[in-house]
PDB file of C-alpha atoms in Angstrom:
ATOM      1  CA  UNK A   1       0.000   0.000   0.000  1.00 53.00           C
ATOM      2  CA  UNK A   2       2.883   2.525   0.726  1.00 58.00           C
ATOM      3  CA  UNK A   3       3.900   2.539  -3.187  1.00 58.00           C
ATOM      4  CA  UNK A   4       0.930   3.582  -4.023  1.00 71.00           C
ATOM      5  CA  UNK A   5       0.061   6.075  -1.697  1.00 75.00           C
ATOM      6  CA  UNK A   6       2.877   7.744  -3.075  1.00 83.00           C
ATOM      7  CA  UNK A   7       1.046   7.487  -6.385  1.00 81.00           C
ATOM      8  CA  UNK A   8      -1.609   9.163  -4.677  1.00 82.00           C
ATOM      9  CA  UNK A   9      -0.312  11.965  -3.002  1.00 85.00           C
ATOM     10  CA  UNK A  10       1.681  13.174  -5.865  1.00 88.00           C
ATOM     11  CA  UNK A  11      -1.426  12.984  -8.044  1.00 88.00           C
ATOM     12  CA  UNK A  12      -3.257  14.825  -5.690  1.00 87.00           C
ATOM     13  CA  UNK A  13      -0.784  17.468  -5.123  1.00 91.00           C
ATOM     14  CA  UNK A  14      -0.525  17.676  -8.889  1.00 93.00           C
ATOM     15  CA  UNK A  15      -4.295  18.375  -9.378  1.00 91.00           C
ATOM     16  CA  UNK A  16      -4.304  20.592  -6.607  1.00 90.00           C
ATOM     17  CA  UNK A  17      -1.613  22.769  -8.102  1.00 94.00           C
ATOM     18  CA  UNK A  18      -3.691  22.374 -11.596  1.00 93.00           C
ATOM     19  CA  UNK A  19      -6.705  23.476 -10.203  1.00 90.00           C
ATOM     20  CA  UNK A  20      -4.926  26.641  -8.037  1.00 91.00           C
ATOM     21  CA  UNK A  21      -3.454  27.646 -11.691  1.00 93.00           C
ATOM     22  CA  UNK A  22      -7.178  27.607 -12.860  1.00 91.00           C
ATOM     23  CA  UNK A  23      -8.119  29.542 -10.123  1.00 86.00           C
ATOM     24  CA  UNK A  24     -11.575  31.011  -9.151  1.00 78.00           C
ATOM     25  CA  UNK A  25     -13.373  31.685 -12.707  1.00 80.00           C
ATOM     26  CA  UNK A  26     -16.919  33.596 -13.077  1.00 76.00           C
ATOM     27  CA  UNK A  27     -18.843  33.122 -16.098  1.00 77.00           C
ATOM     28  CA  UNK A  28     -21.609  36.081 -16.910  1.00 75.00           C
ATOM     29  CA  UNK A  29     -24.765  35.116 -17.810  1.00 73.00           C
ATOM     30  CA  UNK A  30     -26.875  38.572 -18.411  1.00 72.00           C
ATOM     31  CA  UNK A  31     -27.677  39.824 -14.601  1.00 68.00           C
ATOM     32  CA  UNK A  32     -26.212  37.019 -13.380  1.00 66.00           C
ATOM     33  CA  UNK A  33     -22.704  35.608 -12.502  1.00 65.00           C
ATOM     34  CA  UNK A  34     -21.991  31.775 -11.936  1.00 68.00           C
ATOM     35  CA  UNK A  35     -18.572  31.530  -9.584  1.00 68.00           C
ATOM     36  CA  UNK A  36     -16.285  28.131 -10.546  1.00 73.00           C
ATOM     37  CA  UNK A  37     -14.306  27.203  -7.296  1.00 72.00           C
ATOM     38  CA  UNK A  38     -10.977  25.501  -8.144  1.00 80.00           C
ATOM     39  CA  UNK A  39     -12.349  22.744  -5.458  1.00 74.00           C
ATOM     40  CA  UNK A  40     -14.680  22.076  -8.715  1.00 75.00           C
ATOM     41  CA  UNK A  41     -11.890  21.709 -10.920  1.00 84.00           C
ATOM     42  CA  UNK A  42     -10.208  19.419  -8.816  1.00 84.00           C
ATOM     43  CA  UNK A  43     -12.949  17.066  -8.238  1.00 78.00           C
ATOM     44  CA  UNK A  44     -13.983  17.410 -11.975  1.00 83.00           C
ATOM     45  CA  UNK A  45      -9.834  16.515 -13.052  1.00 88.00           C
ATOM     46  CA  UNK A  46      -9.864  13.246 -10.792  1.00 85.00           C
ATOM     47  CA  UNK A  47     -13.371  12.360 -12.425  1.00 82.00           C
ATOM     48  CA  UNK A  48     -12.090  12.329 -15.836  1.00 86.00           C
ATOM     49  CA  UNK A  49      -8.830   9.991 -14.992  1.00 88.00           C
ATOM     50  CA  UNK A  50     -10.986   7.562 -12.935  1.00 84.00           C
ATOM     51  CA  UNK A  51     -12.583   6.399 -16.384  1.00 84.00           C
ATOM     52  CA  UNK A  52     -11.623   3.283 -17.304  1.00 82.00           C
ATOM     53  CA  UNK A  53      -9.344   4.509 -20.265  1.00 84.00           C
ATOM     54  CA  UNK A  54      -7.435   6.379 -18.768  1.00 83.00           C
ATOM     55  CA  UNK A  55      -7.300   4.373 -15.434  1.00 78.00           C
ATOM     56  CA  UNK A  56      -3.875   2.420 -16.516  1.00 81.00           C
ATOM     57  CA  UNK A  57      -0.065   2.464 -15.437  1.00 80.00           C
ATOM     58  CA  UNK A  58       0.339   5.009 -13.037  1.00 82.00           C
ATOM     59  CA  UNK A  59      -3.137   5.914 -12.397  1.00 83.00           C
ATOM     60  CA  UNK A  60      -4.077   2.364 -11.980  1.00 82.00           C
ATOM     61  CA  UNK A  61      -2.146   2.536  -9.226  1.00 81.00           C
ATOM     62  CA  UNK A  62      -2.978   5.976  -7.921  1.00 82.00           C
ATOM     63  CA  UNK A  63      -6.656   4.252  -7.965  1.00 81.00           C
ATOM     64  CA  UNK A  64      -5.953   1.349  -6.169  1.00 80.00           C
ATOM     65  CA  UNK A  65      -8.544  -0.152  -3.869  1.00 77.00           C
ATOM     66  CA  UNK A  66      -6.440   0.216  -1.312  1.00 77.00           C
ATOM     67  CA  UNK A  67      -6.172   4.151  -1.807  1.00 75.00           C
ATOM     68  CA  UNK A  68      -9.974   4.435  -2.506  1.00 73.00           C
ATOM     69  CA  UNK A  69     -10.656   2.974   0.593  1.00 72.00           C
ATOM     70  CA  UNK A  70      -8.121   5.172   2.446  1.00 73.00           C
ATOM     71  CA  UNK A  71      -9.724   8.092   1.095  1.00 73.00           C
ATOM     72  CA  UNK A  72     -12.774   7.207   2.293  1.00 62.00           C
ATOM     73  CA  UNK A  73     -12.175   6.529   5.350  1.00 64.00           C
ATOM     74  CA  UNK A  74      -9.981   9.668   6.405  1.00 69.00           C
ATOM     75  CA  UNK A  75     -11.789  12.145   4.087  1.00 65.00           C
ATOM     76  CA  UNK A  76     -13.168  13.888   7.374  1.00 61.00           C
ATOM     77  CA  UNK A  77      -9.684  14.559   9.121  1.00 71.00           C
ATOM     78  CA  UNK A  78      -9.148  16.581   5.844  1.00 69.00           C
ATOM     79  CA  UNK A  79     -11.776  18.661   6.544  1.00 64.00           C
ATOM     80  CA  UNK A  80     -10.833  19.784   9.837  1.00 67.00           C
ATOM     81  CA  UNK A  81      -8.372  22.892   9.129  1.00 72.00           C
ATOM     82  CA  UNK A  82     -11.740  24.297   7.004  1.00 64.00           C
ATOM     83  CA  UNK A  83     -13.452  24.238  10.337  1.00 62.00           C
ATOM     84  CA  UNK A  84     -10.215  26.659  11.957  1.00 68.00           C
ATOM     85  CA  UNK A  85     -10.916  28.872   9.177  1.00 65.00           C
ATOM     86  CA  UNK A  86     -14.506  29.506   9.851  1.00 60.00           C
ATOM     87  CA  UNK A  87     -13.770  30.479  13.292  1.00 63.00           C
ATOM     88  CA  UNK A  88     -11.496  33.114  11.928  1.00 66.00           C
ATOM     89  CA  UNK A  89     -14.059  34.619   9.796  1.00 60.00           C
ATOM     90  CA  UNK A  90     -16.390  34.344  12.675  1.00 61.00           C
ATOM     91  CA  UNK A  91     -14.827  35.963  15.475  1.00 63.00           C
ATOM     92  CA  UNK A  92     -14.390  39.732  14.485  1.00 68.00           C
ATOM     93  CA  UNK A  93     -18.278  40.124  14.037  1.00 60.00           C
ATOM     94  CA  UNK A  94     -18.665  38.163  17.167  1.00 65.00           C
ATOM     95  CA  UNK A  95     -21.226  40.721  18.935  1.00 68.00           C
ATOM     96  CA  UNK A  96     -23.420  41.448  16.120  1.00 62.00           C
ATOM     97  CA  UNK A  97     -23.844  37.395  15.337  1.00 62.00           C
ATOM     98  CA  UNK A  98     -24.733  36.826  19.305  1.00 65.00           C
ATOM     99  CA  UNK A  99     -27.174  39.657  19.217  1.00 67.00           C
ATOM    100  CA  UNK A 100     -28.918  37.658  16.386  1.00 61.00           C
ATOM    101  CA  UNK A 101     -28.127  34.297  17.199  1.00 64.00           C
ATOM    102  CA  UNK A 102     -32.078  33.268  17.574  1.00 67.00           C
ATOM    103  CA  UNK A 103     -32.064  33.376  13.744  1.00 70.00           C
ATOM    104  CA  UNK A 104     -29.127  31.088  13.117  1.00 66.00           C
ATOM    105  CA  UNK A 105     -30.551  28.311  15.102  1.00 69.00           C
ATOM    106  CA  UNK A 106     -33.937  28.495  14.266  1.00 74.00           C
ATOM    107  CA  UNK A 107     -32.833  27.791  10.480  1.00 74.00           C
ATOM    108  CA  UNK A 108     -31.318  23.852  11.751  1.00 72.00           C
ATOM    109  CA  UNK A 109     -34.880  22.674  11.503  1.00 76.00           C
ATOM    110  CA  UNK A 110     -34.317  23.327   7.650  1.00 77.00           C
ATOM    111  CA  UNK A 111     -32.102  19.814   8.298  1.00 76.00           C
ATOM    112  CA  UNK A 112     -34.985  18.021   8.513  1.00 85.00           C
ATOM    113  CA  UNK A 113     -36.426  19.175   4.794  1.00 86.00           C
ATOM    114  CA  UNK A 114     -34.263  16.190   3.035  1.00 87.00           C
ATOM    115  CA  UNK A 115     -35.524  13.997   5.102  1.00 91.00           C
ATOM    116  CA  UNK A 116     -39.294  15.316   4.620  1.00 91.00           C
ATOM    117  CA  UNK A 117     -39.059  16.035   0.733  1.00 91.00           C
ATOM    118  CA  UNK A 118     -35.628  13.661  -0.465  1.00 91.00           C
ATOM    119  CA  UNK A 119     -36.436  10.474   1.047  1.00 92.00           C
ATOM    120  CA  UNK A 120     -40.218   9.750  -0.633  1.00 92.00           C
ATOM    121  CA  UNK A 121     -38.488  11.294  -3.830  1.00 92.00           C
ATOM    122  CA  UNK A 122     -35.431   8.795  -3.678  1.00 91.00           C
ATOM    123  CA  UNK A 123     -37.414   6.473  -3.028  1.00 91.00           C
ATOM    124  CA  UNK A 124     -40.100   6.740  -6.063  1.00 91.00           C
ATOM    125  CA  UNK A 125     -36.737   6.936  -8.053  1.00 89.00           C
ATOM    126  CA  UNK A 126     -36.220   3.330  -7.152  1.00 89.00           C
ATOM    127  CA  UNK A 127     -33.387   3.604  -4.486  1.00 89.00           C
ATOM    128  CA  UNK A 128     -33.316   1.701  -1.906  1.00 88.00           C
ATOM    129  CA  UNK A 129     -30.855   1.725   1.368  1.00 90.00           C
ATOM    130  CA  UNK A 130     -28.742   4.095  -0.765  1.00 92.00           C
ATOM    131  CA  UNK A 131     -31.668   6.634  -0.207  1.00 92.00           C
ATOM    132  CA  UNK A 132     -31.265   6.347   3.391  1.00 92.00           C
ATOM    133  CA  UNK A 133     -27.538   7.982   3.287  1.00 90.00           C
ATOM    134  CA  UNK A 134     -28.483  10.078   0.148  1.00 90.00           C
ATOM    135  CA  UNK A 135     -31.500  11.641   1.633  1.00 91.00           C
ATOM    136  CA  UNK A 136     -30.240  12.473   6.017  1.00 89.00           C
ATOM    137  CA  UNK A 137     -28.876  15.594   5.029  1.00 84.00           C
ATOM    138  CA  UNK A 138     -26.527  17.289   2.134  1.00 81.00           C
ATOM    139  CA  UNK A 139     -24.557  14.683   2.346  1.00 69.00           C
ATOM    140  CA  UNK A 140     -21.793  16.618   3.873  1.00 76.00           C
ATOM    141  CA  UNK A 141     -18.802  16.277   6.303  1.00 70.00           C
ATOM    142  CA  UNK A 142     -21.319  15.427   8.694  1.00 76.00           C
ATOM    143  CA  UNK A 143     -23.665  13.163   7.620  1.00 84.00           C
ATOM    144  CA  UNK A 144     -20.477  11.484   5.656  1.00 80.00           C
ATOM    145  CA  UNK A 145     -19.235  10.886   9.093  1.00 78.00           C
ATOM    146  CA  UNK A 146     -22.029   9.426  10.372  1.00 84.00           C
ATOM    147  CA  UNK A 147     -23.169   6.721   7.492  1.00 87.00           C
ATOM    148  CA  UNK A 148     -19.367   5.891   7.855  1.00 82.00           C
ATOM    149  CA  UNK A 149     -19.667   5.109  11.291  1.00 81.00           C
ATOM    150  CA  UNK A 150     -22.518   3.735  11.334  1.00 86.00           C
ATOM    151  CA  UNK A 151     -22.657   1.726   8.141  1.00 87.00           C
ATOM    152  CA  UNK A 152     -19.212   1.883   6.756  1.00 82.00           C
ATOM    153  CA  UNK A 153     -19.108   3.433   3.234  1.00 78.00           C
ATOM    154  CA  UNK A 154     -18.741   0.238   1.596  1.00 82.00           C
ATOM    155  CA  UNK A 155     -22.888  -0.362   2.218  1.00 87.00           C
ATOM    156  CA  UNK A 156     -25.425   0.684   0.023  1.00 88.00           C
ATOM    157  CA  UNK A 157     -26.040   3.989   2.395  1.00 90.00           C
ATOM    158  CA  UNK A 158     -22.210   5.015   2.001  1.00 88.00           C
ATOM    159  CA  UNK A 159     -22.576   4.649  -1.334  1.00 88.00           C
ATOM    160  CA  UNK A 160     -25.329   6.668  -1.015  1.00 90.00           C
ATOM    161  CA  UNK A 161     -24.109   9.537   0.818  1.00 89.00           C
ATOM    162  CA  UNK A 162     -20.610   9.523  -1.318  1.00 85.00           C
ATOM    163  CA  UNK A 163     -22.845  10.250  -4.748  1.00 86.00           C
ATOM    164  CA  UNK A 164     -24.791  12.770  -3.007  1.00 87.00           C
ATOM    165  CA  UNK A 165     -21.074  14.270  -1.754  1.00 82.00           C
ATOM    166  CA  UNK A 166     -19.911  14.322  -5.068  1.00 78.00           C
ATOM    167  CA  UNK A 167     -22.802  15.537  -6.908  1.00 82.00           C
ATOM    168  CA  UNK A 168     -23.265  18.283  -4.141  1.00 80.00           C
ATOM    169  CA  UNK A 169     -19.443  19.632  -4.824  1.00 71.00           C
ATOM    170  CA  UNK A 170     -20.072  19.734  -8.338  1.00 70.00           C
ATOM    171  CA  UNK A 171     -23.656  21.259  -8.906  1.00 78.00           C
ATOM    172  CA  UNK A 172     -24.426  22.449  -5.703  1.00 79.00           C
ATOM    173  CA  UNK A 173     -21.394  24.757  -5.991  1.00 75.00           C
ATOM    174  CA  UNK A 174     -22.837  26.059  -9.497  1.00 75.00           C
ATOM    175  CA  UNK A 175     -26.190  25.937  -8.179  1.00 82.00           C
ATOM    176  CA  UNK A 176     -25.324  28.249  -4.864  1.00 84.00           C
ATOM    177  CA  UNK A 177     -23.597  30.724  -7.576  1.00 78.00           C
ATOM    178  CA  UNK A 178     -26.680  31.551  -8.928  1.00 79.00           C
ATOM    179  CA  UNK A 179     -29.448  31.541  -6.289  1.00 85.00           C
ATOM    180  CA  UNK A 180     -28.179  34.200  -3.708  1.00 84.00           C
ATOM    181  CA  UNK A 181     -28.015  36.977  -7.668  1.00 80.00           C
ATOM    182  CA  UNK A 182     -31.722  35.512  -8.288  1.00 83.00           C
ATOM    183  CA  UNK A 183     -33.117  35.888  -4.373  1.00 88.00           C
ATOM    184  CA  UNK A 184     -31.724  39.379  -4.091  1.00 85.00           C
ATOM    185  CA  UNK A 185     -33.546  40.689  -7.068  1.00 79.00           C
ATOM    186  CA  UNK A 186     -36.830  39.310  -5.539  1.00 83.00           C
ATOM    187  CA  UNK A 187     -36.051  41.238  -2.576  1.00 84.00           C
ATOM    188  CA  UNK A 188     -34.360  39.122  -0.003  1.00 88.00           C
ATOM    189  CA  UNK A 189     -31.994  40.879   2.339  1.00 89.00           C
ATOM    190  CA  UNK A 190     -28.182  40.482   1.677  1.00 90.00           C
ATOM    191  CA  UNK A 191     -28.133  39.290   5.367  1.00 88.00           C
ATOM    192  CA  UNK A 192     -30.552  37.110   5.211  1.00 87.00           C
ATOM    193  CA  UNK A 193     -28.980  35.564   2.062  1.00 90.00           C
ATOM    194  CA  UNK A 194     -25.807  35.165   4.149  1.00 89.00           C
ATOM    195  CA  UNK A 195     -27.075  33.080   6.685  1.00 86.00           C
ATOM    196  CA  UNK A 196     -28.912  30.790   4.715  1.00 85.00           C
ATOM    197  CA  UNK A 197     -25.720  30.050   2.893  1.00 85.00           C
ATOM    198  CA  UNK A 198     -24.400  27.920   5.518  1.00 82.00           C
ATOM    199  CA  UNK A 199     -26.089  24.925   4.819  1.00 82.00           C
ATOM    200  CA  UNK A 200     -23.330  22.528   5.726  1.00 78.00           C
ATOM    201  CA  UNK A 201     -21.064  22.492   2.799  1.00 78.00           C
ATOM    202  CA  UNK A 202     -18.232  24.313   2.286  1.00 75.00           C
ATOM    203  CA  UNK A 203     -18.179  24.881  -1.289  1.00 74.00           C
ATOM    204  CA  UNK A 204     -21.564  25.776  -1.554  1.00 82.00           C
ATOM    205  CA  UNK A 205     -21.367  27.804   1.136  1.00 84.00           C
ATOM    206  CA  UNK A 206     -17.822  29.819  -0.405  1.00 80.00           C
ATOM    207  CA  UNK A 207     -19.899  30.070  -3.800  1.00 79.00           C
ATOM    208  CA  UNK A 208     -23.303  31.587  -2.410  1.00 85.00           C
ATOM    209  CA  UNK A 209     -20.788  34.534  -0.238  1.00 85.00           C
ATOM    210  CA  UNK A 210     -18.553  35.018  -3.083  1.00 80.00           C
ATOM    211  CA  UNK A 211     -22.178  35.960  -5.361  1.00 80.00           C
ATOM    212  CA  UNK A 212     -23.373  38.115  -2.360  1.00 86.00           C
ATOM    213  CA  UNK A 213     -19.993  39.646  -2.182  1.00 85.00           C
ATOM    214  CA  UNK A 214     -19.338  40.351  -5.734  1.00 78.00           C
ATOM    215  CA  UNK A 215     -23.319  41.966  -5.470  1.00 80.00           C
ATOM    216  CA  UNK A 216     -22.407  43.989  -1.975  1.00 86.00           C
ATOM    217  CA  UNK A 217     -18.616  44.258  -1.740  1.00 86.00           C
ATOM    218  CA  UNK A 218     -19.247  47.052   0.895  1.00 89.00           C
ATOM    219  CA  UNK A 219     -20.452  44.450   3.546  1.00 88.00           C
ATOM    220  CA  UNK A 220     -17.920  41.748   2.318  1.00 86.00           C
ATOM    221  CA  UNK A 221     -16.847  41.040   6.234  1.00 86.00           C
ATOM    222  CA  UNK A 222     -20.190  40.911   7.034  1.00 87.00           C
ATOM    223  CA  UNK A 223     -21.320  38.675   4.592  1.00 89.00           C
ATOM    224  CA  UNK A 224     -18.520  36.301   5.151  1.00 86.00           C
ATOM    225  CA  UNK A 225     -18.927  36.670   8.983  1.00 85.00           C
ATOM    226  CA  UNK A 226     -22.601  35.636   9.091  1.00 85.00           C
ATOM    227  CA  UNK A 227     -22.272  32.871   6.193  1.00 86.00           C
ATOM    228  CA  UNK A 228     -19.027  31.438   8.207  1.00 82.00           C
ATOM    229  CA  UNK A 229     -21.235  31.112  11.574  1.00 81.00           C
ATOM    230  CA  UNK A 230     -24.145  29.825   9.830  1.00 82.00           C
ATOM    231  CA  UNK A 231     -21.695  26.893   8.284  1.00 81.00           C
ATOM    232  CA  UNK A 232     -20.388  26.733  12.150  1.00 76.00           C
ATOM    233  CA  UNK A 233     -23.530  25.963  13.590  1.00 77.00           C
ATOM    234  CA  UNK A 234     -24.924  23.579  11.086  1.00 78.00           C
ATOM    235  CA  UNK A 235     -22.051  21.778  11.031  1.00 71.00           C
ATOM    236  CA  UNK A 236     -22.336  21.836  15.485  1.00 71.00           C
ATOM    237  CA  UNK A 237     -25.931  21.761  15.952  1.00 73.00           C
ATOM    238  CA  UNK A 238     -26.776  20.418  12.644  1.00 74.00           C
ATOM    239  CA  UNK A 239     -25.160  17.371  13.995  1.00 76.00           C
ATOM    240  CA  UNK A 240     -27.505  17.271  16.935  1.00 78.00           C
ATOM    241  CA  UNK A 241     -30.606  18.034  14.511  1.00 82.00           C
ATOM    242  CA  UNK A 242     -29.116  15.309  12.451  1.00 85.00           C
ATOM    243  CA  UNK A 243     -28.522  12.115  15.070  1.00 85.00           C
ATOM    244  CA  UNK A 244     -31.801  12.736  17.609  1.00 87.00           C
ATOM    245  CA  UNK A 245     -34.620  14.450  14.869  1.00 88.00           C
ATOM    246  CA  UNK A 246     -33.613  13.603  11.458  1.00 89.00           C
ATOM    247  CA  UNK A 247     -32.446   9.745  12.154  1.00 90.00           C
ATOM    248  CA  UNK A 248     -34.887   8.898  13.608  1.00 92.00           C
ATOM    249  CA  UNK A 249     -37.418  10.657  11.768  1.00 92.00           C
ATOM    250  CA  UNK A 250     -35.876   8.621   8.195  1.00 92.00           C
ATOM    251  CA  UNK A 251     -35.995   5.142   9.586  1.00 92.00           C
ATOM    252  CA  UNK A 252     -39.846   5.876  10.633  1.00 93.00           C
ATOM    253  CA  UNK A 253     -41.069   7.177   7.040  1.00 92.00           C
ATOM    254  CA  UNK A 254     -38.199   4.630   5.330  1.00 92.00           C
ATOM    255  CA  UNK A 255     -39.812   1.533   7.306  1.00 91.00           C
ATOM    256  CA  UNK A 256     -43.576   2.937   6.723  1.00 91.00           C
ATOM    257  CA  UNK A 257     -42.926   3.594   2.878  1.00 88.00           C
ATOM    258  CA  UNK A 258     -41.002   0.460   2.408  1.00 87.00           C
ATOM    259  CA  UNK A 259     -44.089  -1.311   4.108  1.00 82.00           C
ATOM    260  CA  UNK A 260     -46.424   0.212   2.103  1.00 65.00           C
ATOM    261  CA  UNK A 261     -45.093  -0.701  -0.750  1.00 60.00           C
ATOM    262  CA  UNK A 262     -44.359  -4.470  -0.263  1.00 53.00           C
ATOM    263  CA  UNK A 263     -48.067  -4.406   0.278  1.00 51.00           C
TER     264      UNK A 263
END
């Protein structure tokens, strides 16, 4: 295994440095901007080399099993120096996000709409156990670490939550680019816009402040303050909201729609 991890760390390093060369791109579509992350390029580079035709020699190796499943299993230690850099966009607008605070945890019961909307929708798509690790949250850091733990993401729910991981870095980046542009021109508050773009995910969350920004670059700390401690707290009480309401709450309407239909 320690020959090819070698493969895989220089691989990754490479695409890393490919994707830093890219850099952050916007593409203008009439009112609107859409913001390309370089995390997007990378995750769209290893993609393309994990086809099959290209998969041989070096990358063969650099795609081992035995790297895939290292991957996997310590993606979430990756994560954690993201975490020390939301508390660093947090903590100069301390005082005016604990004189609002209410607001930010009121918005954790918005956990619970995957559960309520994805689940009966994965499941009238024909998934099965997958939809139970697709459908528990964003399938973020969080709920990653839990299906892990819980199932290992070898099962049919890892493999659930790992497409929804992937597909969320790729379109929900895009997707968060051009919803905050859209919801301001209804009216929605710039603030208000910041805080909902802490949904979990740091990419999303990075391209919905980066539109608000780019639309209000006179409240940039502001933006980035309240978006940063929204991200905080899901990821903190989002995990709460995640293991005692939204759990639960899935393996109720999984086994009564499951029942239903064997019937």
């Amino acid at each position: 295994m320690k020959g090819t991890f070698i493969y895989l760390l220089l691989f990754s390093l490479i695409v890393i440095a490919v994707s830093e060369m890219i850099g952050f791109q916007s593409i203008a579509i009439g009112p609107l901007s859409i913001n390309l992350l370089p995390l997007l390029f990378a995750i769209l580079i290893t993609m393309v080399f994990a086809f099959s035709i290209f998969r041989k020699g070096i990358l063969k190796k650099v795609y081992s099993k035995s790297n895939v499943s290292f991957s996997g299993t310590y993606l979430i230690i990756i994560m954690l120096p993201l975490m020390a850099r939301y508390g660093a966009d947090v903590a100069p607008q301390i005082r005016e996000i604990l004189s609002i605070g209410w607001i930010f945890i009121v918005q954790e019961f918005g956990n619970l709409g995957t559960v309520l909307l994805g689940l009966p929708a994965a499941l009238l798509l024909g998934l099965r156990r997958e939809a139970i690790g697709a459908t528990l949250g964003i399938g973020r850091e969080g709920e990653l670490a839990y299906i892990s733990e819980k199932y290992t993401l070898n099962s049919d729910e890892g493999r659930g939550v790992l497409s929804l991981y992937i597909i969320g870095t790729l379109f929900g980046a895009i997707f968060f680019s051009i919803l905050p542009p859209v919801l301001l021109h209804f009216g929605f508050s710039v603030e208000s816009l910041a805080i909902s773009a802490g949904v979990g995910s740091g990419s999303m969350m990075t391209a919905a402040s980066s539109s608000l920004v780019a639309s209000h670059p006179d409240k940039e700390s502001l933006i980035l303050a309240y978006a940063s401690a929204s991200q905080l707290l899901t990821s903190f009480i989002g995990t709460f909201t995640m293991v005692f309401l939204a759990a639960p709450l899935q393996r109720f309407m999984y086994r009564t729609l499951t029942r239903k239909e064997a019937k």
